[in-house]
Tab-separated table of C-alpha atoms in Angstrom:
chain	number	residue	atom	x	y	z
I	1	MET	CA	-29.832	-33.046	7.105
I	2	SER	CA	-32.541	-30.577	5.968
I	3	ASP	CA	-32.462	-27.327	7.784
I	4	PHE	CA	-36.244	-27.223	7.675
I	5	ASN	CA	-37.522	-26.598	11.301
I	6	LEU	CA	-40.848	-28.150	11.622
I	7	SER	CA	-41.396	-26.460	15.139
I	8	ALA	CA	-40.470	-22.967	13.519
I	9	PHE	CA	-42.822	-23.565	10.827
I	10	SER	CA	-45.693	-24.670	13.050
I	11	ASP	CA	-45.251	-21.600	15.158
I	12	ALA	CA	-45.275	-19.171	12.027
I	13	ILE	CA	-48.488	-20.656	10.965
I	14	ALA	CA	-50.021	-20.083	14.570
I	15	ASP	CA	-48.473	-16.597	14.585
I	16	ILE	CA	-50.347	-15.598	11.327
I	17	GLY	CA	-53.514	-17.082	12.772
I	18	ALA	CA	-53.077	-14.968	16.028
I	19	ALA	CA	-52.354	-11.774	14.017
I	20	ALA	CA	-55.333	-12.170	12.103
I	21	ALA	CA	-57.730	-13.105	14.913
I	22	PRO	CA	-58.644	-9.491	16.041
I	23	ALA	CA	-60.117	-8.761	12.652
I	24	THR	CA	-62.471	-11.887	12.693
I	25	ALA	CA	-65.964	-12.379	14.319
I	26	SER	CA	-68.401	-15.291	14.310
I	27	PHE	CA	-72.200	-15.326	14.321
I	28	ALA	CA	-75.082	-17.919	14.190
I	29	THR	CA	-76.532	-18.258	11.083
I	30	HIS	CA	-80.427	-18.805	10.329
I	31	GLN	CA	-79.237	-22.750	9.744
I	32	HIS	CA	-78.338	-22.657	13.472
I	33	ARG	CA	-74.644	-22.996	12.783
I	34	THR	CA	-71.599	-20.828	13.336
I	35	ALA	CA	-69.992	-18.877	10.599
I	36	THR	CA	-67.180	-16.188	10.338
I	37	ALA	CA	-66.981	-12.492	9.336
I	38	PHE	CA	-63.951	-10.329	9.102
I	39	HIS	CA	-63.101	-6.739	9.145
I	40	TRP	CA	-62.757	-5.275	5.484
I	41	ARG	CA	-62.163	-1.707	6.263
I	42	ASP	CA	-63.667	1.461	7.665
I	43	GLY	CA	-65.517	-0.441	10.314
I	44	TYR	CA	-67.282	-2.732	7.765
I	45	PHE	CA	-67.170	-6.509	7.993
I	46	ILE	CA	-68.076	-9.014	5.124
I	47	ALA	CA	-69.417	-12.474	5.432
I	48	ALA	CA	-70.609	-15.161	3.308
I	49	GLU	CA	-73.947	-13.975	1.728
I	50	GLU	CA	-75.808	-17.495	2.120
I	51	ALA	CA	-74.936	-17.496	5.790
I	52	VAL	CA	-77.025	-14.135	6.471
I	53	GLU	CA	-80.747	-14.049	6.211
I	54	ALA	CA	-82.483	-10.706	5.278
I	55	GLY	CA	-84.561	-9.247	8.029
I	56	GLU	CA	-82.864	-11.224	10.945
I	57	GLU	CA	-80.861	-9.722	13.675
I	58	ILE	CA	-77.280	-10.254	13.407
I	59	GLU	CA	-75.047	-10.235	16.467
I	60	LEU	CA	-71.360	-10.879	16.135
I	61	THR	CA	-69.063	-12.279	18.700
I	62	LEU	CA	-65.693	-10.471	18.541
I	63	SER	CA	-62.310	-12.266	19.238
I	64	SER	CA	-62.554	-10.486	22.600
I	65	GLY	CA	-65.825	-12.427	23.436
I	66	ASP	CA	-67.901	-9.206	23.220
I	67	LYS	CA	-70.977	-9.294	21.431
I	68	VAL	CA	-72.107	-6.368	19.226
I	69	LYS	CA	-75.179	-5.808	16.899
I	70	ALA	CA	-74.476	-5.667	13.236
I	71	GLU	CA	-76.624	-4.054	10.481
I	72	LEU	CA	-76.824	-5.951	6.971
I	73	VAL	CA	-75.712	-3.160	4.748
I	74	GLY	CA	-76.487	-5.238	1.583
I	75	ARG	CA	-75.990	-8.604	-0.149
I	76	ASP	CA	-74.641	-9.849	-3.368
I	77	PRO	CA	-75.810	-13.419	-4.189
I	78	SER	CA	-73.693	-13.264	-7.630
I	79	THR	CA	-70.508	-13.064	-5.550
I	80	GLY	CA	-71.529	-14.643	-2.237
I	81	ILE	CA	-70.719	-11.603	-0.343
I	82	ALA	CA	-72.795	-9.791	2.329
I	83	LEU	CA	-71.529	-6.520	4.074
I	84	LEU	CA	-72.191	-5.831	7.676
I	85	LYS	CA	-71.852	-2.735	9.717
I	86	PRO	CA	-71.417	-3.614	13.525
I	87	THR	CA	-72.092	-1.140	16.368
I	88	GLY	CA	-69.273	-0.544	18.625
I	89	ALA	CA	-66.664	-3.085	16.878
I	90	PRO	CA	-63.132	-2.287	17.587
I	91	ASP	CA	-61.042	-0.365	15.013
I	92	VAL	CA	-58.698	-2.831	13.808
I	93	PRO	CA	-56.507	-2.429	10.712
I	94	PRO	CA	-57.524	-4.128	7.586
I	95	LEU	CA	-55.654	-7.232	6.306
I	96	ALA	CA	-52.898	-6.498	3.858
I	97	LYS	CA	-53.702	-7.357	0.111
I	98	ALA	CA	-51.871	-10.582	-0.999
I	99	GLY	CA	-49.466	-10.293	-4.187
I	100	THR	CA	-49.166	-13.089	-6.819
I	101	VAL	CA	-50.978	-16.334	-5.705
I	102	ARG	CA	-49.760	-19.404	-7.614
I	103	PRO	CA	-50.728	-23.186	-7.283
I	104	GLY	CA	-48.706	-24.796	-4.504
I	105	HIS	CA	-48.470	-21.784	-2.507
I	106	LEU	CA	-49.409	-21.901	1.205
I	107	ALA	CA	-53.122	-20.800	2.045
I	108	ILE	CA	-54.036	-20.210	5.716
I	109	ALA	CA	-57.875	-20.108	6.295
I	110	ILE	CA	-58.949	-18.127	9.493
I	111	GLY	CA	-62.102	-18.659	11.381
I	112	SER	CA	-63.930	-17.658	14.740
I	113	SER	CA	-66.104	-19.571	16.850
I	114	ASP	CA	-67.751	-17.802	19.803
I	115	GLY	CA	-64.739	-15.598	20.171
I	116	ALA	CA	-62.176	-18.476	19.913
I	117	ALA	CA	-59.746	-18.225	17.024
I	118	LEU	CA	-59.672	-20.938	14.398
I	119	ALA	CA	-56.834	-21.618	11.870
I	120	THR	CA	-55.945	-24.235	9.406
I	121	PHE	CA	-53.764	-24.450	6.504
I	122	GLY	CA	-53.256	-26.293	3.096
I	123	THR	CA	-52.185	-25.153	-0.406
I	124	VAL	CA	-53.582	-23.149	-3.211
I	125	GLY	CA	-54.608	-25.976	-5.766
I	126	GLU	CA	-55.793	-23.976	-8.677
I	127	VAL	CA	-55.395	-20.316	-9.985
I	128	GLY	CA	-57.429	-19.703	-13.195
I	129	PRO	CA	-58.807	-17.059	-15.176
I	130	ALA	CA	-61.888	-14.979	-14.484
I	131	TRP	CA	-65.213	-17.001	-14.369
I	132	ARG	CA	-68.808	-16.429	-14.132
I	133	SER	CA	-70.717	-17.728	-11.026
I	134	MET	CA	-74.078	-19.717	-11.266
I	135	ARG	CA	-75.843	-16.468	-10.209
I	136	GLY	CA	-74.025	-14.525	-12.981
I	137	GLY	CA	-71.401	-12.789	-11.039
I	138	THR	CA	-67.961	-12.053	-12.629
I	139	ILE	CA	-65.307	-13.440	-10.328
I	140	ASP	CA	-61.788	-12.233	-11.178
I	141	ARG	CA	-60.027	-15.205	-10.656
I	142	ARG	CA	-60.597	-18.793	-9.888
I	143	ILE	CA	-58.708	-19.922	-6.837
I	144	ASN	CA	-59.403	-23.375	-5.435
I	145	LEU	CA	-57.962	-24.531	-2.446
I	146	ALA	CA	-56.447	-27.857	-1.102
I	147	VAL	CA	-57.364	-27.285	2.523
I	148	ASN	CA	-59.515	-29.177	5.156
I	149	ALA	CA	-61.754	-26.580	6.558
I	150	GLY	CA	-65.208	-26.960	8.339
I	151	ALA	CA	-68.136	-24.938	8.066
I	152	ARG	CA	-67.207	-22.478	10.686
I	153	PHE	CA	-64.444	-21.094	8.400
I	154	GLU	CA	-67.097	-20.064	5.889
I	155	GLY	CA	-66.755	-16.524	5.128
I	156	GLY	CA	-63.479	-16.072	6.961
I	157	PRO	CA	-60.207	-14.854	5.388
I	158	VAL	CA	-57.727	-16.851	3.519
I	159	LEU	CA	-54.242	-15.515	3.844
I	160	ASP	CA	-50.838	-16.116	2.284
I	161	ALA	CA	-47.443	-17.032	3.896
I	162	ASN	CA	-47.027	-13.310	4.632
I	163	GLY	CA	-50.411	-13.024	6.484
I	164	ALA	CA	-51.897	-11.156	3.467
I	165	LEU	CA	-55.440	-11.342	2.343
I	166	ILE	CA	-56.079	-13.663	-0.700
I	167	GLY	CA	-60.001	-13.514	-0.329
I	168	MET	CA	-62.791	-14.814	1.568
I	169	LEU	CA	-63.557	-18.713	1.841
I	170	LEU	CA	-66.651	-20.040	0.480
I	171	PHE	CA	-67.809	-23.595	-0.366
I	172	GLY	CA	-68.708	-24.578	-3.935
I	173	PRO	CA	-70.419	-27.685	-5.158
I	174	ARG	CA	-69.522	-30.759	-3.005
I	175	ARG	CA	-68.091	-28.466	-0.285
I	176	ARG	CA	-65.200	-27.572	-2.383
I	177	ALA	CA	-63.081	-24.686	-0.956
I	178	LEU	CA	-62.727	-21.827	-2.910
I	179	VAL	CA	-61.584	-18.336	-2.537
I	180	MET	CA	-63.707	-15.094	-3.480
I	181	PRO	CA	-60.649	-13.000	-4.529
I	182	TYR	CA	-59.865	-9.649	-3.057
I	183	GLU	CA	-60.584	-7.889	-6.125
I	184	THR	CA	-64.015	-9.107	-6.626
I	185	ILE	CA	-64.776	-8.336	-2.848
I	186	GLU	CA	-63.547	-4.719	-3.303
I	187	ARG	CA	-65.813	-4.249	-6.195
I	188	ALA	CA	-68.822	-5.740	-4.680
I	189	VAL	CA	-68.236	-3.862	-1.345
I	190	ALA	CA	-68.046	-0.502	-3.138
I	191	THR	CA	-71.299	-0.998	-4.847
I	192	LEU	CA	-73.064	-2.511	-1.742
I	193	ARG	CA	-71.898	0.583	0.407
I	194	GLU	CA	-73.328	2.997	-2.358
I	195	LYS	CA	-76.630	1.047	-3.219
I	196	GLY	CA	-77.129	-1.724	-0.617
I	197	HIS	CA	-77.227	-4.094	-3.361
I	198	VAL	CA	-75.643	-5.422	-6.679
I	199	ALA	CA	-78.123	-5.273	-9.651
I	200	ARG	CA	-78.757	-8.442	-11.429
I	201	GLY	CA	-80.253	-9.118	-14.810
I	202	TYR	CA	-84.066	-9.939	-15.006
I	203	LEU	CA	-85.827	-11.676	-17.775
I	204	GLY	CA	-89.216	-11.948	-16.053
I	205	ALA	CA	-89.917	-15.472	-17.115
I	206	GLY	CA	-90.239	-18.678	-15.285
I	207	LEU	CA	-88.205	-21.480	-17.142
I	208	HIS	CA	-87.696	-25.107	-17.349
I	209	PRO	CA	-85.129	-27.266	-18.866
I	210	ILE	CA	-86.053	-29.328	-21.880
I	211	ARG	CA	-84.568	-31.715	-24.271
I	212	ASN	CA	-86.518	-33.202	-27.243
I	213	GLY	CA	-84.481	-34.833	-29.846
I	214	ASP	CA	-82.197	-32.040	-31.214
I	215	THR	CA	-83.945	-29.414	-29.393
I	216	HIS	CA	-82.452	-28.230	-26.129
I	217	GLY	CA	-82.967	-25.188	-24.098
I	218	ALA	CA	-85.330	-23.393	-21.550
I	219	MET	CA	-88.964	-23.505	-21.987
I	220	VAL	CA	-91.050	-20.570	-20.836
I	221	MET	CA	-93.486	-21.836	-18.176
I	222	SER	CA	-94.639	-18.391	-16.975
I	223	LEU	CA	-94.420	-14.714	-17.828
I	224	ASP	CA	-94.376	-11.862	-15.358
I	225	ASP	CA	-96.920	-9.203	-16.449
I	226	ASN	CA	-94.497	-6.491	-16.519
I	227	GLY	CA	-91.276	-8.159	-17.370
I	228	PRO	CA	-88.965	-7.881	-20.182
I	229	ALA	CA	-89.809	-11.317	-21.769
I	230	LYS	CA	-93.489	-10.517	-22.126
I	231	ALA	CA	-92.616	-6.969	-23.374
I	232	ALA	CA	-90.423	-8.492	-26.083
I	233	GLY	CA	-93.290	-10.868	-27.090
I	234	LEU	CA	-92.328	-14.182	-25.686
I	235	HIS	CA	-95.124	-16.606	-25.269
I	236	LEU	CA	-95.747	-19.562	-22.922
I	237	GLY	CA	-94.242	-22.635	-24.532
I	238	ASP	CA	-91.446	-20.830	-26.465
I	239	ILE	CA	-88.095	-22.662	-25.989
I	240	ILE	CA	-84.870	-20.429	-25.726
I	241	VAL	CA	-82.291	-22.162	-27.501
I	242	SER	CA	-79.587	-19.496	-28.127
I	243	TRP	CA	-78.396	-15.977	-26.522
I	244	ASN	CA	-76.723	-13.760	-29.207
I	245	GLY	CA	-75.969	-16.837	-31.329
I	246	GLU	CA	-74.593	-19.096	-28.607
I	247	ALA	CA	-76.362	-22.286	-27.433
I	248	VAL	CA	-78.384	-22.210	-24.433
I	249	TYR	CA	-78.532	-25.708	-22.745
I	250	GLY	CA	-81.154	-24.952	-19.955
I	251	PRO	CA	-82.109	-22.280	-17.412
I	252	ARG	CA	-78.782	-22.269	-15.812
I	253	ASP	CA	-77.064	-21.033	-18.899
I	254	LEU	CA	-79.395	-18.177	-18.898
I	255	ILE	CA	-79.047	-17.508	-15.202
I	256	ARG	CA	-75.336	-17.393	-15.591
I	257	ARG	CA	-75.570	-14.777	-18.230
I	258	LEU	CA	-77.900	-12.547	-16.179
I	259	GLY	CA	-75.134	-10.919	-14.232
I	260	PRO	CA	-74.735	-7.300	-12.836
I	261	ASP	CA	-73.280	-6.144	-16.306
I	262	SER	CA	-76.374	-7.682	-18.163
I	263	ALA	CA	-79.010	-5.179	-16.995
I	264	GLY	CA	-79.963	-2.799	-19.752
I	265	ALA	CA	-78.273	-4.753	-22.538
I	266	ALA	CA	-80.092	-5.760	-25.640
I	267	VAL	CA	-79.828	-9.404	-26.545
I	268	THR	CA	-81.084	-11.589	-29.316
I	269	LEU	CA	-82.762	-14.758	-28.107
I	270	GLY	CA	-83.243	-17.499	-30.407
I	271	LEU	CA	-86.568	-19.318	-30.047
I	272	VAL	CA	-88.220	-22.446	-31.088
I	273	ARG	CA	-91.955	-21.663	-31.339
I	274	GLY	CA	-94.387	-24.285	-32.697
I	275	GLY	CA	-91.450	-26.053	-34.136
I	276	GLU	CA	-90.281	-22.911	-36.110
I	277	GLN	CA	-87.138	-21.026	-35.446
I	278	ARG	CA	-87.253	-17.291	-34.985
I	279	ASP	CA	-85.344	-14.580	-33.382
I	280	VAL	CA	-86.644	-12.039	-30.764
I	281	VAL	CA	-84.661	-8.885	-29.474
I	282	LEU	CA	-85.000	-8.345	-25.600
I	283	THR	CA	-83.676	-5.731	-23.328
I	284	ILE	CA	-82.605	-7.263	-19.997
I	285	GLY	CA	-84.185	-5.648	-17.095
I	286	GLU	CA	-82.954	-4.958	-13.476
I	287	LYS	CA	-84.065	-7.649	-11.062
I	288	PRO	CA	-86.543	-6.216	-8.484
I	289	LEU	CA	-85.447	-6.218	-5.001
I	290	SER	CA	-87.177	-8.847	-2.872
């Protein structure tokens, strides 16, 4: 008979959840649902960026049931991270950083709901190389989860079998559970603490996908008067078909390239204008704060 003790395994998962609970908090989102935030370090909490509405008052419910106001220090849509600074939150130690993560490793998602602890577990389904988000953020590792976690877990910590932090739980397309890895959070938080925002690249052009025969790309539908696209000589009706020689299949391709590392870079855009192809050199701007 196997020596595996199901009861001991069950208690171990519950113990990991209980140990992490004091570092978590919950809050009501602008979509009238509950999401999780958790303590990063130095009294700062992080949460899912899409759950936090700029200009709205944020009230965190701690694991003790106490409610505290929190300031939105900054947000980074390119990585999905929001940085919060609560007033009067308890000084709890930060979660330790997890080591190597491999497919099949246990993954424990922690959440909070009005002070009540939430925990669920599954496995790491995929670990891949760095990738770029749909909003241009560079994500250090691709970590997808095979875990059943509801909306209340969004923004909560994902832990390994030792209770150490792998990263923050977010939901991708089709509500696929994924992890924003520890390294990406660390980089974004450092910038948000210093500047309150993470720079994003800016073309200053309204774009529309187009496919006409062999021509595919992003058609320029509008131009900002003081934007980089107009300064570089782009015209309404131009079709952007390449970026530094690489094919562009639509606006999403361009948006993915306009990450924080693109601002200030000079790029060569391949255009189709009036049926003729030409190249235009454009210096990417920094997206104005809205």
